[in-house]
PDB file of C-alpha atoms in Angstrom:
ATOM      1  CA  UNK T   1      -2.203  42.168-127.484  1.00  0.00           C
ATOM      2  CA  UNK T   2      -0.240  42.334-130.740  1.00  0.00           C
ATOM      3  CA  UNK T   3      -2.856  44.488-132.438  1.00  0.00           C
ATOM      4  CA  UNK T   4      -2.999  46.861-129.488  1.00  0.00           C
ATOM      5  CA  UNK T   5       0.782  47.134-129.383  1.00  0.00           C
ATOM      6  CA  UNK T   6       1.036  47.861-133.101  1.00  0.00           C
ATOM      7  CA  UNK T   7      -1.767  50.463-133.235  1.00  0.00           C
ATOM      8  CA  UNK T   8      -1.945  52.216-129.848  1.00  0.00           C
ATOM      9  CA  UNK T   9       1.154  54.363-130.390  1.00  0.00           C
ATOM     10  CA  UNK T  10      -0.756  56.279-133.071  1.00  0.00           C
ATOM     11  CA  UNK T  11      -3.910  56.861-130.988  1.00  0.00           C
ATOM     12  CA  UNK T  12      -3.488  60.183-129.129  1.00  0.00           C
ATOM     13  CA  UNK T  13      -5.242  61.742-126.156  1.00  0.00           C
ATOM     14  CA  UNK T  14      -6.896  65.122-126.844  1.00  0.00           C
ATOM     15  CA  UNK T  15      -7.710  67.800-124.289  1.00  0.00           C
ATOM     16  CA  UNK T  16      -9.496  71.160-124.316  1.00  0.00           C
ATOM     17  CA  UNK T  17     -10.419  73.465-121.446  1.00  0.00           C
ATOM     18  CA  UNK T  18     -13.682  71.574-120.872  1.00  0.00           C
ATOM     19  CA  UNK T  19     -13.055  67.982-121.832  1.00  0.00           C
ATOM     20  CA  UNK T  20     -10.976  65.166-123.215  1.00  0.00           C
ATOM     21  CA  UNK T  21     -11.194  62.659-126.020  1.00  0.00           C
ATOM     22  CA  UNK T  22      -9.273  60.396-128.336  1.00  0.00           C
ATOM     23  CA  UNK T  23      -7.937  60.670-131.866  1.00  0.00           C
ATOM     24  CA  UNK T  24      -6.351  58.781-134.734  1.00  0.00           C
ATOM     25  CA  UNK T  25      -3.120  59.815-136.464  1.00  0.00           C
ATOM     26  CA  UNK T  26      -3.669  60.078-140.238  1.00  0.00           C
ATOM     27  CA  UNK T  27      -1.467  60.966-143.212  1.00  0.00           C
ATOM     28  CA  UNK T  28       0.375  64.278-143.211  1.00  0.00           C
ATOM     29  CA  UNK T  29       0.663  64.599-139.435  1.00  0.00           C
ATOM     30  CA  UNK T  30      -3.036  65.251-138.915  1.00  0.00           C
ATOM     31  CA  UNK T  31      -5.276  63.866-136.159  1.00  0.00           C
ATOM     32  CA  UNK T  32      -8.832  62.731-136.894  1.00  0.00           C
ATOM     33  CA  UNK T  33     -11.380  62.892-134.058  1.00  0.00           C
ATOM     34  CA  UNK T  34     -14.997  63.771-133.334  1.00  0.00           C
ATOM     35  CA  UNK T  35     -16.043  67.393-133.652  1.00  0.00           C
ATOM     36  CA  UNK T  36     -17.707  67.308-130.221  1.00  0.00           C
ATOM     37  CA  UNK T  37     -14.301  66.474-128.666  1.00  0.00           C
ATOM     38  CA  UNK T  38     -12.907  69.841-129.803  1.00  0.00           C
ATOM     39  CA  UNK T  39     -15.971  72.088-130.021  1.00  0.00           C
ATOM     40  CA  UNK T  40     -16.386  74.958-129.205  1.00  0.00           C
ATOM     41  CA  UNK T  41     -12.607  75.466-129.373  1.00  0.00           C
ATOM     42  CA  UNK T  42     -10.387  75.993-132.402  1.00  0.00           C
ATOM     43  CA  UNK T  43      -7.454  74.002-131.028  1.00  0.00           C
ATOM     44  CA  UNK T  44      -6.583  71.210-128.622  1.00  0.00           C
ATOM     45  CA  UNK T  45      -3.686  69.738-126.688  1.00  0.00           C
ATOM     46  CA  UNK T  46      -2.591  66.395-128.176  1.00  0.00           C
ATOM     47  CA  UNK T  47      -0.527  63.801-126.309  1.00  0.00           C
ATOM     48  CA  UNK T  48       0.711  60.480-127.701  1.00  0.00           C
ATOM     49  CA  UNK T  49       1.439  57.405-125.568  1.00  0.00           C
ATOM     50  CA  UNK T  50       5.223  57.975-125.940  1.00  0.00           C
ATOM     51  CA  UNK T  51       4.805  61.310-124.125  1.00  0.00           C
ATOM     52  CA  UNK T  52       5.015  63.529-127.212  1.00  0.00           C
ATOM     53  CA  UNK T  53       2.961  66.615-126.444  1.00  0.00           C
ATOM     54  CA  UNK T  54       1.621  69.242-128.826  1.00  0.00           C
ATOM     55  CA  UNK T  55      -0.069  72.342-127.445  1.00  0.00           C
ATOM     56  CA  UNK T  56      -2.715  74.407-129.257  1.00  0.00           C
ATOM     57  CA  UNK T  57      -2.926  72.165-132.325  1.00  0.00           C
ATOM     58  CA  UNK T  58      -5.290  74.003-134.674  1.00  0.00           C
ATOM     59  CA  UNK T  59      -8.618  72.685-135.890  1.00  0.00           C
ATOM     60  CA  UNK T  60      -8.339  72.445-139.687  1.00  0.00           C
ATOM     61  CA  UNK T  61     -11.712  70.880-140.518  1.00  0.00           C
ATOM     62  CA  UNK T  62     -14.793  70.771-138.318  1.00  0.00           C
ATOM     63  CA  UNK T  63     -18.029  69.147-139.454  1.00  0.00           C
ATOM     64  CA  UNK T  64     -20.611  69.391-136.674  1.00  0.00           C
ATOM     65  CA  UNK T  65     -23.305  67.527-138.612  1.00  0.00           C
ATOM     66  CA  UNK T  66     -21.157  64.445-139.251  1.00  0.00           C
ATOM     67  CA  UNK T  67     -19.279  64.994-135.937  1.00  0.00           C
ATOM     68  CA  UNK T  68     -15.829  64.834-137.533  1.00  0.00           C
ATOM     69  CA  UNK T  69     -12.800  67.062-136.971  1.00  0.00           C
ATOM     70  CA  UNK T  70      -9.223  67.161-138.199  1.00  0.00           C
ATOM     71  CA  UNK T  71      -6.446  68.930-136.285  1.00  0.00           C
ATOM     72  CA  UNK T  72      -2.845  69.591-137.253  1.00  0.00           C
ATOM     73  CA  UNK T  73      -0.471  69.301-138.814  1.00  0.00           C
ATOM     74  CA  UNK T  74       1.988  68.151-136.184  1.00  0.00           C
ATOM     75  CA  UNK T  75       5.560  66.977-136.646  1.00  0.00           C
ATOM     76  CA  UNK T  76       5.704  63.436-135.290  1.00  0.00           C
ATOM     77  CA  UNK T  77       7.504  60.332-136.479  1.00  0.00           C
ATOM     78  CA  UNK T  78       4.955  57.602-135.794  1.00  0.00           C
ATOM     79  CA  UNK T  79       3.398  55.098-138.163  1.00  0.00           C
ATOM     80  CA  UNK T  80       0.020  55.990-139.586  1.00  0.00           C
ATOM     81  CA  UNK T  81      -2.267  53.058-138.739  1.00  0.00           C
ATOM     82  CA  UNK T  82      -3.800  51.140-141.651  1.00  0.00           C
ATOM     83  CA  UNK T  83      -7.441  51.851-142.439  1.00  0.00           C
ATOM     84  CA  UNK T  84     -10.072  49.824-144.261  1.00  0.00           C
ATOM     85  CA  UNK T  85     -13.790  49.802-144.775  1.00  0.00           C
ATOM     86  CA  UNK T  86     -15.553  47.777-142.112  1.00  0.00           C
ATOM     87  CA  UNK T  87     -18.892  48.180-143.812  1.00  0.00           C
ATOM     88  CA  UNK T  88     -18.697  44.667-145.273  1.00  0.00           C
ATOM     89  CA  UNK T  89     -17.971  42.926-141.963  1.00  0.00           C
ATOM     90  CA  UNK T  90     -20.681  40.616-140.711  1.00  0.00           C
ATOM     91  CA  UNK T  91     -22.837  41.135-137.652  1.00  0.00           C
ATOM     92  CA  UNK T  92     -21.075  39.191-134.908  1.00  0.00           C
ATOM     93  CA  UNK T  93     -17.562  40.077-136.110  1.00  0.00           C
ATOM     94  CA  UNK T  94     -15.283  40.909-133.178  1.00  0.00           C
ATOM     95  CA  UNK T  95     -13.852  44.443-132.959  1.00  0.00           C
ATOM     96  CA  UNK T  96     -11.526  46.358-130.667  1.00  0.00           C
ATOM     97  CA  UNK T  97     -11.862  49.923-129.405  1.00  0.00           C
ATOM     98  CA  UNK T  98      -8.750  51.928-128.531  1.00  0.00           C
ATOM     99  CA  UNK T  99      -9.107  55.249-126.710  1.00  0.00           C
ATOM    100  CA  UNK T 100      -8.977  57.135-123.420  1.00  0.00           C
ATOM    101  CA  UNK T 101     -12.197  56.668-121.416  1.00  0.00           C
ATOM    102  CA  UNK T 102     -12.635  58.856-118.330  1.00  0.00           C
ATOM    103  CA  UNK T 103      -8.975  59.819-118.311  1.00  0.00           C
ATOM    104  CA  UNK T 104      -7.813  62.033-115.415  1.00  0.00           C
ATOM    105  CA  UNK T 105      -4.040  61.861-116.165  1.00  0.00           C
ATOM    106  CA  UNK T 106      -2.175  64.521-118.166  1.00  0.00           C
ATOM    107  CA  UNK T 107       0.027  61.964-119.955  1.00  0.00           C
ATOM    108  CA  UNK T 108      -2.169  58.853-120.146  1.00  0.00           C
ATOM    109  CA  UNK T 109      -1.889  55.498-121.860  1.00  0.00           C
ATOM    110  CA  UNK T 110      -4.683  54.242-124.131  1.00  0.00           C
ATOM    111  CA  UNK T 111      -7.080  51.491-123.130  1.00  0.00           C
ATOM    112  CA  UNK T 112      -8.411  48.502-125.030  1.00  0.00           C
ATOM    113  CA  UNK T 113     -12.011  47.271-125.076  1.00  0.00           C
ATOM    114  CA  UNK T 114     -13.531  44.442-127.042  1.00  0.00           C
ATOM    115  CA  UNK T 115     -16.932  44.034-128.613  1.00  0.00           C
ATOM    116  CA  UNK T 116     -18.914  42.746-131.552  1.00  0.00           C
ATOM    117  CA  UNK T 117     -20.463  44.378-134.576  1.00  0.00           C
ATOM    118  CA  UNK T 118     -24.179  44.313-133.835  1.00  0.00           C
ATOM    119  CA  UNK T 119     -25.507  46.220-136.845  1.00  0.00           C
ATOM    120  CA  UNK T 120     -24.528  48.377-139.804  1.00  0.00           C
ATOM    121  CA  UNK T 121     -26.578  51.596-139.993  1.00  0.00           C
ATOM    122  CA  UNK T 122     -26.782  53.861-143.035  1.00  0.00           C
ATOM    123  CA  UNK T 123     -27.322  57.599-142.665  1.00  0.00           C
ATOM    124  CA  UNK T 124     -27.923  58.322-146.326  1.00  0.00           C
ATOM    125  CA  UNK T 125     -28.581  62.059-146.100  1.00  0.00           C
ATOM    126  CA  UNK T 126     -25.358  62.533-144.101  1.00  0.00           C
ATOM    127  CA  UNK T 127     -23.353  60.205-146.295  1.00  0.00           C
ATOM    128  CA  UNK T 128     -22.086  58.164-143.352  1.00  0.00           C
ATOM    129  CA  UNK T 129     -22.317  54.506-142.499  1.00  0.00           C
ATOM    130  CA  UNK T 130     -22.232  53.768-138.767  1.00  0.00           C
ATOM    131  CA  UNK T 131     -20.882  50.531-137.400  1.00  0.00           C
ATOM    132  CA  UNK T 132     -22.884  49.655-134.306  1.00  0.00           C
ATOM    133  CA  UNK T 133     -21.102  47.684-131.593  1.00  0.00           C
ATOM    134  CA  UNK T 134     -22.374  46.041-128.445  1.00  0.00           C
ATOM    135  CA  UNK T 135     -19.742  47.949-126.473  1.00  0.00           C
ATOM    136  CA  UNK T 136     -20.812  51.315-125.033  1.00  0.00           C
ATOM    137  CA  UNK T 137     -18.399  54.205-125.530  1.00  0.00           C
ATOM    138  CA  UNK T 138     -17.400  55.964-122.319  1.00  0.00           C
ATOM    139  CA  UNK T 139     -16.663  59.682-122.060  1.00  0.00           C
ATOM    140  CA  UNK T 140     -13.169  60.315-123.382  1.00  0.00           C
ATOM    141  CA  UNK T 141     -13.295  57.431-125.862  1.00  0.00           C
ATOM    142  CA  UNK T 142     -14.961  59.628-128.478  1.00  0.00           C
ATOM    143  CA  UNK T 143     -12.702  59.996-131.493  1.00  0.00           C
ATOM    144  CA  UNK T 144     -10.913  56.741-130.776  1.00  0.00           C
ATOM    145  CA  UNK T 145     -10.328  53.856-133.139  1.00  0.00           C
ATOM    146  CA  UNK T 146     -12.684  50.983-133.889  1.00  0.00           C
ATOM    147  CA  UNK T 147     -10.401  48.216-135.111  1.00  0.00           C
ATOM    148  CA  UNK T 148     -11.084  44.996-137.025  1.00  0.00           C
ATOM    149  CA  UNK T 149      -9.361  41.788-135.948  1.00  0.00           C
ATOM    150  CA  UNK T 150      -7.021  42.011-138.934  1.00  0.00           C
ATOM    151  CA  UNK T 151      -5.527  45.226-137.482  1.00  0.00           C
ATOM    152  CA  UNK T 152      -7.242  47.826-139.654  1.00  0.00           C
ATOM    153  CA  UNK T 153      -8.982  50.888-138.306  1.00  0.00           C
ATOM    154  CA  UNK T 154     -12.554  50.712-139.565  1.00  0.00           C
ATOM    155  CA  UNK T 155     -14.294  53.440-137.607  1.00  0.00           C
ATOM    156  CA  UNK T 156     -14.141  56.548-135.432  1.00  0.00           C
ATOM    157  CA  UNK T 157     -15.988  55.976-132.167  1.00  0.00           C
ATOM    158  CA  UNK T 158     -18.396  58.707-131.327  1.00  0.00           C
ATOM    159  CA  UNK T 159     -21.910  58.012-130.168  1.00  0.00           C
ATOM    160  CA  UNK T 160     -22.477  55.988-127.047  1.00  0.00           C
ATOM    161  CA  UNK T 161     -25.808  54.896-125.641  1.00  0.00           C
ATOM    162  CA  UNK T 162     -25.003  53.567-122.181  1.00  0.00           C
ATOM    163  CA  UNK T 163     -28.632  53.048-121.211  1.00  0.00           C
ATOM    164  CA  UNK T 164     -28.896  50.387-123.934  1.00  0.00           C
ATOM    165  CA  UNK T 165     -25.209  49.349-123.973  1.00  0.00           C
ATOM    166  CA  UNK T 166     -24.263  50.009-127.563  1.00  0.00           C
ATOM    167  CA  UNK T 167     -22.286  52.537-129.544  1.00  0.00           C
ATOM    168  CA  UNK T 168     -21.883  53.848-133.060  1.00  0.00           C
ATOM    169  CA  UNK T 169     -18.612  54.424-134.865  1.00  0.00           C
ATOM    170  CA  UNK T 170     -18.547  56.381-138.138  1.00  0.00           C
ATOM    171  CA  UNK T 171     -17.035  54.332-140.949  1.00  0.00           C
ATOM    172  CA  UNK T 172     -13.467  55.508-141.510  1.00  0.00           C
ATOM    173  CA  UNK T 173     -14.089  55.024-145.207  1.00  0.00           C
ATOM    174  CA  UNK T 174     -16.882  57.615-145.185  1.00  0.00           C
ATOM    175  CA  UNK T 175     -15.202  60.264-143.018  1.00  0.00           C
ATOM    176  CA  UNK T 176     -11.861  60.211-144.835  1.00  0.00           C
ATOM    177  CA  UNK T 177     -13.384  60.796-148.297  1.00  0.00           C
TER     178      UNK T 177
END
């Protein structure tokens, strides 16, 4: 509960004309998310749990191959959550997922899910390490935060495989380089 309370304020809800997703506030007033959350649009509506709303926030960086996007900048006075590499965590380590699965509300609150690291996968040609969890990612959770139990964001949730009940989160260390 303490980790969720300290981090969730900086995990926004994103919306385009055809879908919704989650994001992570990063330095400079930018929001990191998955490219598929924003694509094919060049902007998105961003709402934080405190009700702060930003309309038509521009897409600054979009990488469809690595499925990463950065929007902003926005003028908001919220703490940037701490990040760390989760690539050295052991299989079986508990993790949390913060995001907005299946969200129908216009001004929603984030949700919390728990899971375990089930594998570390290397995509060498793409330069990304994926942290596999035993927790499937629901629609709307894409772009949300995968969090270690010491309160550090270690990944950006993105690929869910509900038929086999696991998900992949891109290592925050790799996507913020």
